[in-house]
Amino acid sequence: MNYFEQERDAMAQSVPIFTEHGQTFEADTCRPVVGAVEAGHMRLESLARGSYPGRRLSRSVLPGIRTIGYWDTDHPQDWGLEWHRNEGIELTFLETGSLEFLVESQEFELRPDDLAITRPWQPHRLGNPNIGASRLHWVILDVGVRRPNQSWTWPPWVVLTKADVKQLTNFLRHNEQPVWGVTPDIRRCFGQIGRAVESDERGSNISRITAHLNELLVLVLEVFRHQKPELDESLSGTRRTVQLLLDELRRNRSQSAQPWTLPLLAEQCGLGATRFTHVCRQLTNLTPLKYLAQCRVEAGKRLLADEPAMSITEIARACGFDTNQYFATVFKRHTGRTPSAYRRQGHAD
C-alpha cells in the first residue's frame, strides 16, 4: 500500500506530524481563518481535508491535496497566521492587496502577482502582525514527507513526465528564493482554479481542477528553469503611480481629508476612473472610495487618541467627513464602535 492509499484509509481529521532532531511538529489548522469566516469578516472558498477549513474533499479524489482555494477580505483583520508549518508544498498567490510574509529568517511584503513557495514543514507566517485586505490563493500538496531527507511521493493525478517531476522536485527541495513574480499564465491559472473551487458541487469540478493543477505545476517548473521569467511589466509604472497616491492618503491626513471623488483621484494619477479602480483594487483589495474611507477612519482614530481637546465634530471635519453623524456611521462600520465609545474606552484596538 503506497502513501496515497494509506492517506485515503486514514482518519480524515488527523493532523500530520513531522519529526526532526527529536522534536515533533504538527501541521497548521488555520484556526484564525475559521474564526474570521464565522464572524463574517472574511470570505473563504476552499476544498480541504484533514484539519483544514473548507468543503470536504472526498477520499477518492485529488489525493495529496490538503487544501486548495482562496480567501477574500476587504478590510484589515485583527489576527495573523503566526509561525506555522504545513505538511506539504505550499504555493501561495496574492491576487490583490498586500501581505507581510516571513519564512525562516527572511521577511517580504507580498504584492499583487507575487507567488510564495514553501517546502514541506518549512516554518513561515503571514501577517506581521496582522492580515491586511487581500485576495489570497493557495494550494497545499502533501508529498508524504514526515522526516528530513525523506523522498517525495507525488500523487497519481500528476501527469508530468518522470523527467519533469524529478526536475521539479529538485527545484522545490532546494529552492532558497521563497517569493517569485509570476507570469500572466500563472495568474490566469490561479484564477481558473479559484473559480472552479468556488463553483464545485460535491466534486463536480474535480476534473477541471486536476487539469489546472497540472498546468500550474508545469508553469512553476518553467519559472524555475528560466530563473528570469517573462513577467507582465505593463502595470509596473501605473501601479507605482497609484501606490504613491495611496501611501500619501494613508500617511497624510490633510490629503485624505480633501473632497476627493473617484474622477479626481483617477485624474491625479493620469488614469481613467475604470483603470484607476482596477489598479487600486489590485493593490488594496478595496475600491478607491472604500480605501479613502479607511484612511479617514484611521486618521480619526489617531486624533481621538492624541487630541482629547478636540470635539467629535472637529475631528470629523478634520478627517474629511461632512457631518459628525456620517463620521460616526462610517467609523462604527470599520471599528464596531462609535467615535465617542472609542475615545471613552481608551482607544484599545
C-alpha positions in Angstrom: 0.0 0.0 0.0 1.6 3.3 -1.1 1.4 6.6 0.8 -1.7 7.9 -1.0 -3.6 4.7 -0.5 -2.8 5.0 3.2 -4.0 8.6 3.2 -7.4 7.6 1.9 -7.7 5.0 4.6 -6.5 7.3 7.4 -8.8 9.2 9.7 -9.9 12.4 7.9 -9.4 14.7 10.8 -5.9 13.6 11.9 -3.2 16.2 12.0 0.0 15.2 10.3 3.2 15.3 12.5 6.8 15.9 11.4 9.8 14.6 13.4 13.2 16.3 13.3 16.1 16.2 15.7 13.9 14.6 18.3 11.2 17.3 18.0 7.8 16.9 16.6 5.7 19.5 14.8 2.0 19.4 13.9 0.6 20.8 10.7 -1.2 24.1 10.8 -5.0 24.1 11.3 -5.8 27.7 10.2 -8.0 28.4 13.3 -7.8 32.2 12.9 -9.2 31.9 9.4 -12.1 29.8 10.7 -12.9 32.5 13.3 -12.8 35.3 10.8 -15.1 33.4 8.4 -17.6 32.6 11.2 -17.6 36.3 12.3 -18.3 37.4 8.7 -15.0 39.2 8.4 -13.7 37.1 5.5 -14.9 35.1 2.6 -13.4 31.6 2.2 -13.8 29.4 -0.8 -11.8 26.2 -0.4 -11.8 22.4 -0.7 -10.0 20.6 2.0 -9.4 17.6 4.0 -8.0 16.8 7.5 -7.9 19.8 9.9 -8.0 22.5 7.2 -11.2 24.5 6.8 -13.4 24.3 3.7 -15.8 22.0 1.9 -14.7 18.4 2.3 -12.8 16.6 -0.4 -13.8 13.0 -0.7 -11.1 10.4 0.0 -11.0 9.2 -3.6 -10.3 12.5 -5.3 -7.1 14.6 -5.6 -5.1 12.5 -3.0 -2.3 14.7 -1.5 -4.3 17.9 -1.8 -4.8 19.1 1.8 -6.4 22.4 0.9 -7.0 24.5 -2.2 -8.8 27.7 -2.6 -8.7 31.4 -1.7 -9.8 34.0 0.9 -11.1 37.4 0.2 -11.3 40.2 2.7 -11.8 43.9 2.0 -10.6 45.2 5.4 -7.6 44.6 7.7 -8.0 41.7 10.2 -7.1 41.7 13.9 -5.1 38.5 13.6 -2.3 37.0 11.6 -1.2 33.4 10.9 1.6 33.0 13.4 4.6 30.9 12.7 3.4 27.5 11.5 4.3 24.6 9.2 2.3 22.8 6.6 2.8 19.1 5.7 3.1 19.8 2.0 4.4 22.1 -0.6 2.5 25.4 -0.4 2.1 27.6 -3.4 0.5 30.9 -2.3 -0.5 33.5 -4.9 -1.5 37.1 -3.9 -4.1 38.4 -6.4 -4.9 41.7 -4.7 -3.9 43.6 -1.6 -0.6 43.3 0.3 0.6 40.9 3.0 3.7 40.6 5.2 5.2 37.2 4.6 8.0 35.7 6.7 9.9 32.5 6.1 12.6 31.3 8.4 14.9 34.4 8.7 13.6 36.3 5.6 10.8 38.9 5.5 8.9 40.0 2.5 6.0 42.2 1.6 3.9 40.3 -0.9 2.4 42.5 -3.6 -0.2 41.6 -6.3 1.1 38.8 -8.6 3.7 37.5 -6.1 4.0 33.8 -5.7 5.3 32.5 -2.4 6.7 28.9 -2.2 7.4 27.0 0.9 8.7 23.4 1.2 7.0 20.8 3.4 7.4 21.7 7.1 9.3 24.9 6.4 8.3 27.5 9.1 6.6 30.6 7.9 4.0 33.2 8.8 1.5 35.6 7.2 0.9 39.0 8.7 3.3 41.0 10.8 1.4 41.0 13.0 -2.0 41.1 11.2 -3.5 40.2 7.8 -4.4 43.1 5.5 -7.2 43.4 3.0 -6.3 40.8 0.4 -7.4 38.1 -2.0 -5.1 35.2 -1.5 -5.0 31.9 -3.3 -3.2 28.7 -2.2 -2.5 25.1 -2.8 -1.0 22.7 -0.2 0.1 19.4 -1.7 1.3 16.7 0.6 4.1 14.6 -0.9 4.4 12.3 2.1 7.3 13.9 4.0 7.4 13.2 7.7 11.1 13.1 8.4 14.1 15.1 7.0 15.6 13.8 3.7 12.6 11.6 3.1 11.9 11.0 -0.6 8.9 12.8 -2.0 5.9 10.8 -3.3 3.8 12.6 -5.9 0.2 11.7 -6.3 -1.0 9.7 -9.3 -3.0 12.5 -10.8 0.2 14.4 -11.6 0.8 13.7 -15.3 4.1 15.4 -15.8 6.8 13.2 -17.3 9.2 11.4 -14.9 12.0 13.7 -16.0 9.9 16.8 -15.3 8.7 15.5 -11.9 12.3 14.8 -11.0 13.4 18.3 -12.0 10.5 20.0 -10.3 11.2 18.0 -7.1 14.9 19.0 -7.2 14.0 22.7 -7.7 11.4 22.7 -4.9 13.5 20.8 -2.4 16.5 23.2 -2.9 14.6 26.5 -3.6 16.0 29.3 -1.4 14.0 32.1 -3.1 10.6 32.0 -1.4 8.9 34.8 -3.5 8.7 35.0 -7.2 7.0 37.3 -9.6 4.6 35.4 -11.8 3.9 35.1 -15.5 0.4 36.1 -16.8 -0.2 32.3 -17.4 0.2 31.6 -13.7 -2.1 34.4 -12.7 -4.7 33.1 -15.1 -4.3 29.5 -13.8 -4.8 30.5 -10.2 -7.9 32.4 -11.3 -9.3 29.4 -13.1 -8.6 27.2 -10.0 -10.4 29.7 -7.8 -13.5 29.8 -10.0 -13.6 26.0 -10.2 -13.3 25.6 -6.5 -16.0 28.2 -5.9 -18.5 26.6 -8.2 -17.7 23.0 -7.3 -20.7 21.0 -6.0 -19.7 17.6 -4.4 -16.8 17.0 -6.8 -18.4 18.4 -10.0 -15.3 20.3 -11.0 -12.6 17.8 -9.9 -11.5 17.0 -13.5 -11.2 20.7 -14.3 -9.3 21.4 -11.0 -7.0 18.5 -11.7 -6.2 19.8 -15.2 -5.5 23.3 -13.9 -3.2 21.9 -11.1 -1.1 20.0 -13.6 -0.8 23.2 -15.8 0.2 25.1 -12.7 3.0 22.6 -11.9 4.3 22.9 -15.4 4.2 26.7 -15.3 6.1 26.8 -12.0 8.7 24.4 -13.4 9.1 26.7 -16.4 9.6 29.7 -14.0 12.4 27.7 -12.2 14.0 26.7 -15.5 14.2 30.2 -16.8 15.1 31.8 -13.5 14.2 35.2 -15.0 10.6 34.5 -16.2 8.9 36.8 -18.7 6.8 38.9 -16.4 4.0 41.2 -17.3 5.6 44.6 -16.7 2.8 46.6 -18.3 1.3 47.6 -15.0 4.5 48.4 -13.1 4.7 52.1 -13.9 0.9 52.6 -13.4 1.0 50.6 -10.1 3.9 52.7 -8.8 2.0 55.9 -9.5 -1.2 54.7 -7.9 0.7 53.3 -4.9 2.4 56.6 -4.3 -1.0 58.3 -4.1 -2.4 55.6 -1.8 0.5 55.9 0.5 0.1 59.6 0.7 -3.6 59.3 1.5 -2.7 56.9 4.3 0.1 58.9 5.8 -1.1 62.5 5.3 -4.4 63.5 7.0 -4.5 66.8 5.1 -4.5 64.8 1.8 -7.1 62.2 2.8 -9.4 65.0 4.1 -9.6 66.7 0.7 -13.0 66.5 -1.0 -11.9 63.6 -3.3 -14.2 62.0 -5.8 -13.4 59.0 -7.9 -12.7 61.0 -11.1 -10.4 63.4 -9.1 -8.4 60.5 -7.6 -8.0 58.9 -11.0 -7.1 62.2 -12.6 -4.3 62.6 -10.0 -2.7 59.5 -11.4 -3.4 60.3 -15.1 -5.8 57.5 -15.4 -9.5 57.0 -16.2 -11.8 56.0 -13.4 -12.2 52.4 -14.5 -8.5 51.8 -14.9 -7.7 53.6 -11.6 -10.3 51.5 -9.8 -8.8 48.3 -11.2 -5.3 49.1 -10.1 -6.4 50.3 -6.7 -8.3 47.1 -6.1 -5.2 45.1 -7.2 -3.1 47.0 -4.6 -5.5 47.2 -1.7 -8.4 44.7 -2.4 -10.6 47.8 -1.9 -12.4 50.2 -4.2 -10.8 53.7 -4.2 -13.6 55.3 -2.1 -13.6 52.4 0.4 -9.8 52.8 0.8 -10.2 56.6 1.3 -12.9 56.0 4.0 -10.5 53.6 5.7 -7.7 56.2 5.6 -10.1 58.8 7.1 -11.2 56.4 9.9 -7.5 55.7 10.8 -6.8 59.4 10.9 -9.9 59.8 13.1 -8.6 57.1 15.5 -5.3 58.9 15.8 -7.0 62.2 16.6 -9.4 60.6 19.1 -6.4 59.2 20.9 -4.0 62.1 20.7 -6.2 65.2 20.8 -8.6 65.0 23.8 -9.4 68.7 23.5 -10.9 68.3 20.0 -14.6 67.6 19.8 -16.1 64.8 17.7 -17.4 67.4 15.2 -14.0 69.0 14.9 -12.4 65.6 14.3 -15.0 64.6 11.7 -14.3 67.8 9.7 -10.5 67.5 10.1 -10.7 64.0 8.6 -12.9 64.9 5.6 -16.3 64.0 6.8 -19.1 66.5 6.2 -21.0 65.8 9.4 -20.2 64.1 12.7 -23.2 61.8 12.1 -21.7 60.5 8.9 -18.3 60.2 10.6 -19.9 58.1 13.4 -21.7 55.8 10.9 -18.5 55.1 8.9 -16.3 54.9 12.0 -18.6 52.3 13.6 -18.8 50.3 10.4 -15.0 50.0 10.4 -14.3 49.6 14.2 -17.5 48.3 15.7 -17.7 51.4 18.0 -18.8 55.0 17.8 -16.1 57.7 18.0 -17.3 58.6 21.5 -17.2 55.0 22.7 -13.8 54.5 21.1 -12.4 57.6 23.0 -14.1 56.5 26.2 -12.8 53.0 26.1 -9.2 54.2 25.8 -9.0 53.5 22.1 -7.9 49.9 22.7 -8.0 48.0 19.3 
